């Protein structure tokens, strides 16, 4: 790899296997061995409305349930980031930064890529699970079309 | 770059600056310095109908004109491939294979990726020029959605 400068690579992670695969593929195939690259792990918590929309009526969830969901979302974010960091440590000598954002993953990933002026964005192709994807639309399509930087979409091979 | 095997990287090239930029970015950022990677340069000649469709009526082009167009298409293919090969030689110690296909670039790129079982596909985001794109639709969108392998879309920064 002929990269002659410190690159910043933004990897969007979520709870799915696709994003885990994308991260390992990137670590094995793109990250420089000289340890000069920085991986920025970004997890975007979907807004609460995505979960309450599942309810359909908007009435059924009691405050207790909402609180439980909130706690769950916080735990998921922590777990996802921790697992991703471990993967980075295990696979490569790479600097890691982490970021958790709240909002629509499509917007937040595009914003982060721009704000941090990253050299590359790496995404799994089926991020954010089946249910959430139905609400949020395809994250990778949106990002590939809107981010003005190199975007790598990694698909997990069917085994 | 931790790649421990010989990888095959398919780069779709055309006459545009976008694809030239995508190729150089890939050579600088993805191709391994150990010289074990192979770049497959793929140029897809759009079918003749794309050009004759420009005519609108389908009647106006004489056989002479058709022949000139054919010659032009052949020359373009050769020039594009030659320029891309030179870029590869200039930028990296990398093995290069070339391929010219005839047809819809969207289909041909997807087919080639599958047939050659490449490790990665690299595309510029605005391939195949404004006029042809109007007929062919977005190549990069289609490929990102249909190729079951890592797809890297490289956008040329506006200067």
Short mmCIF file of C-alpha atoms in Angstrom, two decimals:
data_model
loop_
_atom_site.label_atom_id
_atom_site.label_comp_id
_atom_site.label_asym_id
_atom_site.label_seq_id
_atom_site.Cartn_x
_atom_site.Cartn_y
_atom_site.Cartn_z
CA UNK A 1 0.00 0.00 0.00
CA UNK A 2 1.60 3.18 -1.17
CA UNK A 3 -0.19 5.56 1.18
CA UNK A 4 2.41 8.03 2.24
CA UNK A 5 0.44 9.95 4.80
CA UNK A 6 -1.69 9.31 7.82
CA UNK A 7 -5.12 8.43 6.61
CA UNK A 8 -8.40 8.61 8.48
CA UNK A 9 -10.81 5.82 7.62
CA UNK A 10 -14.38 6.10 8.87
CA UNK A 11 -16.06 2.74 9.46
CA UNK A 12 -19.77 2.76 10.25
CA UNK A 13 -20.53 -0.04 12.68
CA UNK A 14 -23.79 -1.46 13.93
CA UNK A 15 -25.00 -4.63 15.63
CA UNK A 16 -25.12 -6.66 12.42
CA UNK A 17 -22.72 -9.23 11.03
CA UNK A 18 -22.41 -7.25 7.79
CA UNK A 19 -20.71 -4.31 9.46
CA UNK A 20 -18.42 -6.60 11.47
CA UNK A 21 -17.37 -8.27 8.24
CA UNK A 22 -16.86 -4.90 6.55
CA UNK A 23 -14.63 -3.76 9.41
CA UNK A 24 -12.46 -6.88 9.31
CA UNK A 25 -12.20 -6.76 5.53
CA UNK A 26 -11.07 -3.16 5.75
CA UNK A 27 -8.52 -3.97 8.47
CA UNK A 28 -7.10 -6.82 6.39
CA UNK A 29 -7.22 -5.17 2.98
CA UNK A 30 -7.02 -1.42 3.30
CA UNK A 31 -5.40 -0.40 6.57
CA UNK A 32 -1.66 0.20 6.26
CA UNK A 33 0.63 -2.05 8.24
CA UNK A 34 2.87 0.84 9.22
CA UNK A 35 0.35 1.81 11.90
CA UNK A 36 -0.13 5.29 10.50
CA UNK A 37 -3.81 4.97 9.69
CA UNK A 38 -6.58 5.89 12.08
CA UNK A 39 -9.85 4.00 12.11
CA UNK A 40 -12.80 6.09 13.27
CA UNK A 41 -15.57 3.77 14.47
CA UNK A 42 -18.94 5.45 14.14
CA UNK A 43 -22.09 4.02 15.66
CA UNK A 44 -25.31 5.88 15.01
CA UNK A 45 -28.18 5.29 17.42
CA UNK A 46 -31.38 5.47 15.41
CA UNK A 47 -33.80 7.99 16.87
CA UNK A 48 -36.36 6.74 19.37
CA UNK A 49 -39.12 7.23 16.82
CA UNK A 50 -37.79 4.27 14.87
CA UNK A 51 -38.58 2.06 17.83
CA UNK A 52 -41.84 3.65 18.81
CA UNK A 53 -42.95 3.47 15.20
CA UNK A 54 -42.79 -0.30 15.60
CA UNK A 55 -45.67 0.07 17.97
CA UNK A 56 -47.76 1.48 15.16
CA UNK A 57 -50.27 3.38 17.26
CA UNK A 58 -47.86 5.52 19.24
CA UNK A 59 -49.95 4.84 22.38
CA UNK A 60 -49.06 1.39 23.63
CA UNK A 61 -45.58 2.02 25.02
CA UNK A 62 -45.66 2.99 28.68
CA UNK A 63 -42.91 5.21 30.15
CA UNK A 64 -41.40 2.03 31.64
CA UNK A 65 -41.10 0.46 28.26
CA UNK A 66 -39.61 3.62 26.79
CA UNK A 67 -37.02 3.70 29.56
CA UNK A 68 -36.16 0.06 28.94
CA UNK A 69 -35.75 0.78 25.25
CA UNK A 70 -33.49 3.73 26.04
CA UNK A 71 -31.32 1.61 28.29
CA UNK A 72 -31.23 -1.07 25.60
CA UNK A 73 -30.14 1.44 22.97
CA UNK A 74 -27.37 2.71 25.20
CA UNK A 75 -26.16 -0.83 25.91
CA UNK A 76 -26.24 -1.75 22.23
CA UNK A 77 -24.12 1.29 21.36
CA UNK A 78 -21.55 0.40 24.01
CA UNK A 79 -21.42 -3.26 23.04
CA UNK A 80 -21.09 -2.53 19.32
CA UNK A 81 -18.26 -0.06 19.89
CA UNK A 82 -16.45 -2.36 22.32
CA UNK A 83 -16.64 -5.33 19.96
CA UNK A 84 -15.44 -3.23 17.04
CA UNK A 85 -12.52 -1.88 19.07
CA UNK A 86 -11.54 -5.41 20.03
CA UNK A 87 -11.62 -6.47 16.38
CA UNK A 88 -9.30 -3.58 15.53
CA UNK A 89 -6.87 -4.54 18.29
CA UNK A 90 -6.92 -8.20 17.27
CA UNK A 91 -6.41 -7.67 13.56
CA UNK A 92 -4.15 -4.70 13.09
CA UNK A 93 -1.77 -2.24 14.60
CA UNK A 94 -4.06 0.71 14.05
CA UNK A 95 -5.07 3.82 15.95
CA UNK A 96 -8.76 3.80 16.85
CA UNK A 97 -11.16 6.65 17.60
CA UNK A 98 -14.80 6.13 18.47
CA UNK A 99 -17.90 8.23 18.00
CA UNK A 100 -21.55 7.67 18.86
CA UNK A 101 -24.17 9.85 17.21
CA UNK A 102 -27.92 10.00 17.53
CA UNK A 103 -30.08 10.36 14.45
CA UNK A 104 -30.65 8.96 11.02
CA UNK A 105 -27.57 6.88 10.17
CA UNK A 106 -27.69 8.09 6.57
CA UNK A 107 -27.35 11.74 7.56
CA UNK A 108 -24.98 11.17 10.44
CA UNK A 109 -22.52 9.10 8.42
CA UNK A 110 -22.47 11.68 5.61
CA UNK A 111 -22.04 14.53 8.11
CA UNK A 112 -19.25 12.79 9.98
CA UNK A 113 -17.38 11.98 6.77
CA UNK A 114 -17.47 15.62 5.77
CA UNK A 115 -16.80 17.12 9.20
CA UNK A 116 -13.80 14.90 9.87
CA UNK A 117 -12.57 15.13 6.28
CA UNK A 118 -11.88 11.40 6.27
CA UNK A 119 -9.97 9.78 3.42
CA UNK A 120 -12.43 6.95 2.98
CA UNK A 121 -15.73 5.65 4.32
CA UNK A 122 -16.32 1.92 4.83
CA UNK A 123 -19.81 0.45 5.12
CA UNK A 124 -21.41 -2.95 5.22
CA UNK A 125 -24.08 -3.24 2.59
CA UNK A 126 -27.00 -4.29 4.74
CA UNK A 127 -26.50 -2.24 7.83
CA UNK A 128 -29.05 -1.58 10.50
CA UNK A 129 -31.00 -4.82 10.32
CA UNK A 130 -34.09 -5.77 8.45
CA UNK A 131 -36.64 -4.04 10.59
CA UNK A 132 -34.80 -0.79 10.97
CA UNK A 133 -33.84 -0.79 7.30
CA UNK A 134 -37.51 -0.82 6.40
CA UNK A 135 -37.81 2.47 8.25
CA UNK A 136 -34.51 4.01 7.38
CA UNK A 137 -33.98 2.90 3.80
CA UNK A 138 -30.66 1.69 2.51
CA UNK A 139 -27.82 3.36 4.32
CA UNK A 140 -25.10 2.27 1.91
CA UNK A 141 -26.94 3.49 -1.20
CA UNK A 142 -27.56 6.85 0.31
CA UNK A 143 -24.00 7.27 1.52
CA UNK A 144 -22.45 6.10 -1.76
CA UNK A 145 -24.47 8.71 -3.58
CA UNK A 146 -24.03 11.60 -1.20
CA UNK A 147 -20.57 11.38 0.29
CA UNK A 148 -18.02 13.22 -1.81
CA UNK A 149 -15.20 10.89 -0.81
CA UNK A 150 -14.20 7.33 -1.61
CA UNK A 151 -16.84 4.95 -0.27
CA UNK A 152 -16.14 1.24 0.10
CA UNK A 153 -19.17 -1.02 0.40
CA UNK A 154 -18.27 -4.47 1.67
CA UNK A 155 -20.73 -7.31 1.31
CA UNK A 156 -20.56 -10.36 3.47
CA UNK A 157 -20.32 -13.41 1.23
CA UNK A 158 -23.19 -15.85 1.72
CA UNK A 159 -21.80 -19.01 3.29
CA UNK B 1 -1.84 -3.49 4.33
CA UNK B 2 -2.20 -6.94 5.79
CA UNK B 3 -3.26 -8.72 2.61
CA UNK B 4 -1.48 -12.03 2.72
CA UNK B 5 -2.53 -13.37 -0.64
CA UNK B 6 -2.54 -12.31 -4.24
CA UNK B 7 -5.58 -10.19 -4.78
CA UNK B 8 -7.34 -9.40 -8.01
CA UNK B 9 -8.73 -5.87 -8.20
CA UNK B 10 -11.08 -5.03 -11.05
CA UNK B 11 -10.99 -1.38 -12.09
CA UNK B 12 -13.57 -0.20 -14.59
CA UNK B 13 -12.04 2.46 -16.81
CA UNK B 14 -13.55 4.77 -19.36
CA UNK B 15 -12.59 7.98 -21.14
CA UNK B 16 -13.56 10.23 -18.23
CA UNK B 17 -11.43 11.94 -15.61
CA UNK B 18 -13.45 10.29 -12.84
CA UNK B 19 -12.29 6.81 -13.73
CA UNK B 20 -8.69 7.96 -14.11
CA UNK B 21 -8.85 9.48 -10.65
CA UNK B 22 -10.42 6.31 -9.24
CA UNK B 23 -7.63 4.21 -10.72
CA UNK B 24 -4.86 6.39 -9.30
CA UNK B 25 -6.54 6.55 -5.90
CA UNK B 26 -6.77 2.77 -5.88
CA UNK B 27 -3.12 2.40 -6.90
CA UNK B 28 -2.02 4.75 -4.13
CA UNK B 29 -4.37 3.58 -1.38
CA UNK B 30 -5.33 -0.01 -1.93
CA UNK B 31 -2.78 -1.84 -4.05
CA UNK B 32 -0.14 -3.66 -2.01
CA UNK B 33 3.45 -2.53 -2.40
CA UNK B 34 4.73 -6.09 -2.42
CA UNK B 35 3.68 -6.39 -6.07
CA UNK B 36 1.42 -9.34 -5.42
CA UNK B 37 -1.82 -7.70 -6.48
CA UNK B 38 -3.18 -7.82 -9.99
CA UNK B 39 -5.15 -4.94 -11.45
CA UNK B 40 -7.66 -5.97 -14.09
CA UNK B 41 -8.48 -2.98 -16.28
CA UNK B 42 -11.92 -3.36 -17.81
CA UNK B 43 -13.22 -1.11 -20.54
CA UNK B 44 -16.75 -1.67 -21.75
CA UNK B 45 -17.65 -0.37 -25.17
CA UNK B 46 -21.27 0.74 -25.05
CA UNK B 47 -23.34 -0.95 -27.76
CA UNK B 48 -23.71 0.85 -31.06
CA UNK B 49 -27.35 1.57 -30.28
CA UNK B 50 -26.26 4.08 -27.68
CA UNK B 51 -24.67 6.14 -30.41
CA UNK B 52 -27.33 5.68 -33.04
CA UNK B 53 -29.95 6.56 -30.47
CA UNK B 54 -28.38 10.01 -30.38
CA UNK B 55 -29.65 10.44 -33.89
CA UNK B 56 -33.19 10.08 -32.63
CA UNK B 57 -34.78 8.94 -35.86
CA UNK B 58 -32.59 5.95 -36.58
CA UNK B 59 -32.49 6.98 -40.24
CA UNK B 60 -29.98 9.76 -40.58
CA UNK B 61 -26.71 7.86 -40.11
CA UNK B 62 -25.26 6.64 -43.40
CA UNK B 63 -23.06 3.50 -43.51
CA UNK B 64 -20.06 5.85 -43.72
CA UNK B 65 -20.98 7.51 -40.50
CA UNK B 66 -21.59 4.17 -38.81
CA UNK B 67 -18.15 3.00 -39.91
CA UNK B 68 -16.55 6.18 -38.60
CA UNK B 69 -18.31 5.67 -35.30
CA UNK B 70 -17.11 2.07 -35.13
CA UNK B 71 -13.56 3.15 -35.81
CA UNK B 72 -13.90 5.86 -33.18
CA UNK B 73 -15.19 3.38 -30.59
CA UNK B 74 -12.27 1.05 -31.28
CA UNK B 75 -9.76 3.89 -30.94
CA UNK B 76 -11.32 5.11 -27.73
CA UNK B 77 -11.09 1.62 -26.22
CA UNK B 78 -7.42 1.34 -27.16
CA UNK B 79 -6.55 4.81 -25.90
CA UNK B 80 -8.36 4.35 -22.61
CA UNK B 81 -6.68 1.02 -21.93
CA UNK B 82 -3.23 2.33 -22.93
CA UNK B 83 -3.53 5.39 -20.70
CA UNK B 84 -4.71 3.28 -17.78
CA UNK B 85 -1.84 0.83 -18.22
CA UNK B 86 0.63 3.70 -18.25
CA UNK B 87 -0.87 5.06 -15.03
CA UNK B 88 -0.43 1.63 -13.42
CA UNK B 89 3.21 1.44 -14.53
CA UNK B 90 3.92 4.97 -13.33
CA UNK B 91 2.33 4.65 -9.92
CA UNK B 92 2.89 1.13 -8.69
CA UNK B 93 4.70 -2.11 -9.06
CA UNK B 94 1.58 -4.04 -9.97
CA UNK B 95 0.63 -6.76 -12.43
CA UNK B 96 -1.88 -5.57 -15.00
CA UNK B 97 -4.40 -7.47 -17.09
CA UNK B 98 -6.71 -5.81 -19.59
CA UNK B 99 -10.15 -6.65 -20.90
CA UNK B 100 -12.45 -4.99 -23.38
CA UNK B 101 -16.11 -5.97 -23.45
CA UNK B 102 -19.00 -4.87 -25.58
CA UNK B 103 -22.36 -4.16 -24.04
CA UNK B 104 -24.04 -2.35 -21.20
CA UNK B 105 -21.27 -1.38 -18.77
CA UNK B 106 -23.56 -2.13 -15.82
CA UNK B 107 -24.04 -5.75 -16.83
CA UNK B 108 -20.52 -6.30 -18.10
CA UNK B 109 -18.83 -5.01 -14.96
CA UNK B 110 -21.07 -7.18 -12.74
CA UNK B 111 -20.48 -10.23 -14.95
CA UNK B 112 -16.71 -9.73 -15.05
CA UNK B 113 -16.52 -9.32 -11.26
CA UNK B 114 -18.33 -12.60 -10.79
CA UNK B 115 -16.61 -14.54 -13.56
CA UNK B 116 -13.13 -13.56 -12.46
CA UNK B 117 -13.99 -13.85 -8.77
CA UNK B 118 -12.16 -10.61 -8.07
CA UNK B 119 -11.47 -9.48 -4.53
CA UNK B 120 -12.69 -5.95 -5.09
CA UNK B 121 -14.24 -3.73 -7.74
CA UNK B 122 -13.19 -0.08 -8.12
CA UNK B 123 -15.32 2.46 -9.94
CA UNK B 124 -15.39 6.18 -10.51
CA UNK B 125 -18.74 7.61 -9.54
CA UNK B 126 -19.63 9.37 -12.76
CA UNK B 127 -18.42 6.97 -15.36
CA UNK B 128 -19.36 6.91 -18.99
CA UNK B 129 -19.89 10.61 -19.57
CA UNK B 130 -22.94 12.77 -19.38
CA UNK B 131 -24.54 11.81 -22.66
CA UNK B 132 -24.02 8.10 -22.34
CA UNK B 133 -25.05 8.16 -18.70
CA UNK B 134 -28.41 9.53 -19.71
CA UNK B 135 -28.90 6.36 -21.73
CA UNK B 136 -27.20 3.90 -19.49
CA UNK B 137 -28.15 5.11 -16.04
CA UNK B 138 -25.73 5.27 -13.19
CA UNK B 139 -23.13 2.54 -13.50
CA UNK B 140 -21.76 2.88 -9.99
CA UNK B 141 -25.18 2.66 -8.29
CA UNK B 142 -26.08 -0.42 -10.22
CA UNK B 143 -22.78 -2.15 -9.53
CA UNK B 144 -22.76 -1.27 -5.83
CA UNK B 145 -26.16 -2.85 -5.50
CA UNK B 146 -25.62 -5.92 -7.61
CA UNK B 147 -22.03 -7.05 -7.17
CA UNK B 148 -21.67 -9.45 -4.26
CA UNK B 149 -18.12 -8.33 -3.53
CA UNK B 150 -16.50 -5.27 -2.02
CA UNK B 151 -17.14 -2.25 -4.24
CA UNK B 152 -15.13 0.94 -3.88
CA UNK B 153 -16.62 4.06 -5.41
CA UNK B 154 -14.09 6.86 -5.75
CA UNK B 155 -15.26 10.39 -6.40
CA UNK B 156 -13.00 12.97 -7.91
CA UNK B 157 -12.86 15.97 -5.57
CA UNK B 158 -14.09 19.17 -7.16
CA UNK B 159 -11.15 21.53 -7.57
#
